[in-house]
Coordinates of C-alpha atoms and ligand atoms in Angstrom, one line a residue:
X10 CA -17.1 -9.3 9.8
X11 CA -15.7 -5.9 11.3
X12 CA -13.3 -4.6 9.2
X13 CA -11.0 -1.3 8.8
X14 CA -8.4 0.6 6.6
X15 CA -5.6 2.3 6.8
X16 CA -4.4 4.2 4.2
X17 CA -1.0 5.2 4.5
X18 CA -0.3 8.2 1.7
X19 CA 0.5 11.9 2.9
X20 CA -2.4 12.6 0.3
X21 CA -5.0 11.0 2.8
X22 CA -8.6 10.8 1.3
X23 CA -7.0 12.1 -2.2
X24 CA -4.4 9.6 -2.5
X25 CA -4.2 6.5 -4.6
X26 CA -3.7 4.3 -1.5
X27 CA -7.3 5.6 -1.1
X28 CA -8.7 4.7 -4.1
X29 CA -7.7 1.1 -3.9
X30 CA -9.0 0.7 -0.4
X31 CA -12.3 2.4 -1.2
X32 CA -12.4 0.1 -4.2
X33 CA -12.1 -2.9 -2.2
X34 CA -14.5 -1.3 0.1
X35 CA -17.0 -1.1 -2.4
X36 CA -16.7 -5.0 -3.4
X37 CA -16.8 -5.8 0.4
X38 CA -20.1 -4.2 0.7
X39 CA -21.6 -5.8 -2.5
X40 CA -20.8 -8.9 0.3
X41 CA -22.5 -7.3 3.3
X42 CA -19.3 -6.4 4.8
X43 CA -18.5 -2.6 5.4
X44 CA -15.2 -1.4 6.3
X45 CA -14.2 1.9 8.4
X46 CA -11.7 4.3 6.7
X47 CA -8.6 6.1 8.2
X48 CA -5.6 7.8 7.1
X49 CA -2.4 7.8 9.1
X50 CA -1.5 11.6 8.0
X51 CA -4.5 12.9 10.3
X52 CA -3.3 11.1 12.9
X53 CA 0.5 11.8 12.4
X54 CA -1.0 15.5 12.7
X55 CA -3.5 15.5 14.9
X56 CA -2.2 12.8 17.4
X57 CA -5.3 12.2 19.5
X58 CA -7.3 10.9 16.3
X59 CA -5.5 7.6 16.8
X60 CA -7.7 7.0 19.9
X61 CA -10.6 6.5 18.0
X62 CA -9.0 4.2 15.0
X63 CA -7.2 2.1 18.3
X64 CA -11.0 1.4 20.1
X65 CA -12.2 0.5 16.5
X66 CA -9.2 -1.5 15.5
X67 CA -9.7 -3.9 18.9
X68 CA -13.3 -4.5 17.8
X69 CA -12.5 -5.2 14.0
X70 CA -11.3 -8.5 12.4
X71 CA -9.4 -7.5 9.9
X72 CA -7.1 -4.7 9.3
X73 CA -6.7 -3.3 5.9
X74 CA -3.4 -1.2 5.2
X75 CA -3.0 0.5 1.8
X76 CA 0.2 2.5 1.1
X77 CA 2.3 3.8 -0.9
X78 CA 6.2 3.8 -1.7
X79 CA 8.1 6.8 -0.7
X80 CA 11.7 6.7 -1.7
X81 CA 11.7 2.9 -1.6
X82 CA 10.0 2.6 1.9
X83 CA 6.5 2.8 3.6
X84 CA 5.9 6.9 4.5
X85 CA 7.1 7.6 7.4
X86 CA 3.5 8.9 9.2
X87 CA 2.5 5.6 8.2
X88 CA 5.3 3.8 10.1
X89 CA 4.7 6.5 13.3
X90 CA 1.4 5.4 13.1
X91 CA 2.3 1.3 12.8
X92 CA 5.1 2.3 15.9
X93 CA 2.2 4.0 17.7
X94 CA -0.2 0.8 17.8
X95 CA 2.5 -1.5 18.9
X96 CA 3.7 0.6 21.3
X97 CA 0.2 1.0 22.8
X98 CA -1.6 -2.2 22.5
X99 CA 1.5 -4.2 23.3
X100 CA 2.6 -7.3 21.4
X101 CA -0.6 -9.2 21.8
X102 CA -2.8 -6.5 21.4
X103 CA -4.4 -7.6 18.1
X104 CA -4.0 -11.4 18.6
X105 CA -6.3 -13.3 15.9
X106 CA -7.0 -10.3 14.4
X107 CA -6.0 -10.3 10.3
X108 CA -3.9 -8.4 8.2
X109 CA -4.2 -7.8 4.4
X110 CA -1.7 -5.1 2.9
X111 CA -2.1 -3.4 -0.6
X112 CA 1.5 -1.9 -1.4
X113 CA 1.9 -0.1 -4.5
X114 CA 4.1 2.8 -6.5
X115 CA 5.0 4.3 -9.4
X116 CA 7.5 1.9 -10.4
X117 CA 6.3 -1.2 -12.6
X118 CA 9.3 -3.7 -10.8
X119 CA 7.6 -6.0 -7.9
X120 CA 11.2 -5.7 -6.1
X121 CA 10.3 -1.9 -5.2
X122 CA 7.3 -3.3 -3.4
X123 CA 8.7 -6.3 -1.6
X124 CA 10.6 -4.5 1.3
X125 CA 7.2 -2.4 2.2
X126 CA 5.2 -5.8 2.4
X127 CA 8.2 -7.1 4.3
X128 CA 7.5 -4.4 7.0
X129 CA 4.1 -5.1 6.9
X130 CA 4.0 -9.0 7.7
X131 CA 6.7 -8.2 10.3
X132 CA 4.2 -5.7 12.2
X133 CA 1.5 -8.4 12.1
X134 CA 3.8 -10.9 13.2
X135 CA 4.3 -8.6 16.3
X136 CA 0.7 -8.4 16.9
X137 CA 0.3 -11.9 16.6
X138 CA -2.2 -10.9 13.7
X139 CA -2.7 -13.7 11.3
X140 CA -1.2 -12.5 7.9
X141 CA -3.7 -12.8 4.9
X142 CA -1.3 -11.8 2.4
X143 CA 0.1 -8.7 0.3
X144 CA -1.2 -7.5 -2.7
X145 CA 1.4 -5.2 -5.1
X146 CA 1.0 -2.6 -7.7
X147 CA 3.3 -1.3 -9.8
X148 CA 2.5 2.0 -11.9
X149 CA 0.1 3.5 -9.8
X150 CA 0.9 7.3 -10.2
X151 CA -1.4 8.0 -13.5
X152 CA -4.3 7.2 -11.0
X153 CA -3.4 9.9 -8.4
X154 CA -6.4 9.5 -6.4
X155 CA -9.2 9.0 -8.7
X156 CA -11.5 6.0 -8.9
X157 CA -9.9 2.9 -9.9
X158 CA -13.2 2.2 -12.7
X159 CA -12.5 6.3 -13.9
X160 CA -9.1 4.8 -15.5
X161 CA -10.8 2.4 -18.0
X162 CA -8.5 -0.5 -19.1
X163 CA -5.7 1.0 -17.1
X164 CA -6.7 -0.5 -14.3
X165 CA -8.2 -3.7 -15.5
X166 CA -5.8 -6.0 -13.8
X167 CA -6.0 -4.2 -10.4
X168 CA -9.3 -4.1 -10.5
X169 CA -9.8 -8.0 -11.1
X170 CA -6.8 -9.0 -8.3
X171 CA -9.2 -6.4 -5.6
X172 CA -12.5 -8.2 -7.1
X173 CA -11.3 -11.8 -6.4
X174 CA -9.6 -10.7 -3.2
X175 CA -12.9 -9.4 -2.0
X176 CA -14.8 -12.5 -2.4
X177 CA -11.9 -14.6 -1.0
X178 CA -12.1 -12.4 2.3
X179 CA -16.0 -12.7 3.0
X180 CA -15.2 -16.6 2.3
X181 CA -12.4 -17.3 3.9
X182 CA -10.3 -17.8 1.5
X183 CA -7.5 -16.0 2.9
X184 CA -6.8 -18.2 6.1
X185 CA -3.1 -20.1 6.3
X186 CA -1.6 -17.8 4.0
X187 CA 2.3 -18.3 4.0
X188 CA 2.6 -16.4 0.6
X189 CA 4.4 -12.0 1.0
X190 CA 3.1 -11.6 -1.8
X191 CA -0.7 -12.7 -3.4
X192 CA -0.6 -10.9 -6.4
X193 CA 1.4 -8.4 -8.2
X194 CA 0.2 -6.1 -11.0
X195 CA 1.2 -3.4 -13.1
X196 CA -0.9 -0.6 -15.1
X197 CA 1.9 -0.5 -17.5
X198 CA 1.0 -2.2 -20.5
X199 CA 4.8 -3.0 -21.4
X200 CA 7.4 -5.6 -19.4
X201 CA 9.6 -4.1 -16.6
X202 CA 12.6 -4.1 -18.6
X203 CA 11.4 -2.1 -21.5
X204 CA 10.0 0.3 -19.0
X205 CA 13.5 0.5 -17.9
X206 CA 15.0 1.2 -21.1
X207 CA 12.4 4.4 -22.0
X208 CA 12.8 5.4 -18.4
X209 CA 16.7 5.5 -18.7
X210 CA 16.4 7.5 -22.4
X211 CA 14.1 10.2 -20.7
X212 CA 16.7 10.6 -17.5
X213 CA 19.4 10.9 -19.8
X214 CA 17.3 13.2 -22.5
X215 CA 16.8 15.7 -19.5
X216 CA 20.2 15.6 -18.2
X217 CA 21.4 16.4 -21.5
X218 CA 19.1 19.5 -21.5
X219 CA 20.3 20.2 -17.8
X220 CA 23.8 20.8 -18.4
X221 CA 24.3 17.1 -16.4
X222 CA 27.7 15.8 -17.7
X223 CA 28.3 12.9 -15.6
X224 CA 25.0 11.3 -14.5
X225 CA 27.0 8.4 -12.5
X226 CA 28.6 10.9 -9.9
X227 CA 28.2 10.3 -6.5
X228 CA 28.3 12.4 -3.9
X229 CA 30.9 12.9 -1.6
X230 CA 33.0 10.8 -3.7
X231 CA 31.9 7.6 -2.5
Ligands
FMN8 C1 8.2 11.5 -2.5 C2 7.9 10.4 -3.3 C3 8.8 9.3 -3.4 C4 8.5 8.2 -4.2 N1 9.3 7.1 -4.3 C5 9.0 6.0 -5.1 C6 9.9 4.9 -5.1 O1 10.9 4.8 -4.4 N2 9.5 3.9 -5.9 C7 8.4 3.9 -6.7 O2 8.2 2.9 -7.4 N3 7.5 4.9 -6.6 C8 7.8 6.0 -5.9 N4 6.9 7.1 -5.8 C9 5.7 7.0 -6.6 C10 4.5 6.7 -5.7 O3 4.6 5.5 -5.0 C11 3.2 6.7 -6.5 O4 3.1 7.9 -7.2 C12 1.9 6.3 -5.8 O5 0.9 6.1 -6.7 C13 1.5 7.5 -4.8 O6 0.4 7.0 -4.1 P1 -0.5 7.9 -3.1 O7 -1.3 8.8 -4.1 O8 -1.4 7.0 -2.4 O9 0.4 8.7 -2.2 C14 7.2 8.2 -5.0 C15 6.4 9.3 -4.9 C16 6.7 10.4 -4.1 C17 5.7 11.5 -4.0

């Protein structure tokens, strides 16, 4: 099986997105499966780099993206570079081809990642790429780049969903998949709401200490 990345963080090969992909990389190749790495920030920057991912994307079987969230939404390079390959392979261009997508952020909630895997599953839908299924990960920043076994226990549950969605790939496993969403995980060891609660004391600890009087104005007055 032919398979390649694409990570979608402005950090490229220092990114997070990175370390999941090459993570997953390294379990595919425990099955005799190797995978081809790109980033979308070199080729949002140097434009005729997407030339070579586009001749190695038509030979592949499955495309792998792995992205961040950027102010609640895939980065925009990454979706210049999405834009790019629909616009010049057309909306066949990657018929039968698969599509797995690995969303994750520093938020713990599964609703920040929904709308990202949303996008993905729609840009495989106008490829007429087979969907295999989204995997989301909340509370991803403490990793910032670093090998996902370098973070101990931290990453236990991430590390587990990639394992079994490794060996699934090489078998199979992943065809006539209706689900957005195959697995979410956080690294935060606490439920989303509590999270909430600490995350709301600290905002309001350091608007106190900014002089913020009103932390629910709006701008503009809307
Ligand atoms: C500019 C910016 C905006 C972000 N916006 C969000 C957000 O809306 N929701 C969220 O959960 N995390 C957000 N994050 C956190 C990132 O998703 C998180 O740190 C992620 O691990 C970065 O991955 P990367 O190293 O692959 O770029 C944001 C980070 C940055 C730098």
């Amino acid at each position: 099986m032919k398979i390649v990345s694409l990570a979608g963080s402005n950090r490229g090969e220092k990114g997070t997105s990175a370390s999941l992909v090459n993570y997953l990389a390294q379990r595919l190749l425990k099955h005799g499966v190797s995978v081809a790495s790109h980033y979308s920030i070199h080729m949002y920057r140097q434009p005729h780099r997407i030339d070579a991912f586009l001749n190695e994307l038509k030979e592949s079987e499955l495309l792998i993206i792995s992205a961040p969230i950027y102010v609640d939404l895939l980065p925009s390079p990454l979706i210049h570079v999405l834009e790019e390959i629909r616009d010049r392979m057309g909306p066949k261009g990657l018929e039968g081809r698969k599509l797995l997508a690995i969303i994750h952020s520093g938020y713990p909630e599964p609703q920040q990642r929904r709308p990202s895997l949303g996008m993905c599953r729609c840009f495989g839908r106008e490829m007429s790429m087979e969907w295999w299924g989204g995997l989301s990960f909340g509370g991803t920043s403490p990793i910032s780049g670093q090998p996902l076994e370098a973070m101990g226990g931290m990453t236990k549950g991430i590390r587990s969903v990639l394992d079994q969605t490794a060996e699934k790939a090489v078998k199979g496993g992943l065809t006539g998949v209706e689900a957005l969403v195959l697995q979410d995980r956080s690294t935060i060891p606490v439920p989303p709401w509590m999270v909430r609660l600490m995350m709301n004391a600290m905002i309001r600890k350091d608007a106190r200490k900014g002089g913020v009087k009103d932390l629910r104005a709006r701008p503009f007055g809307v």
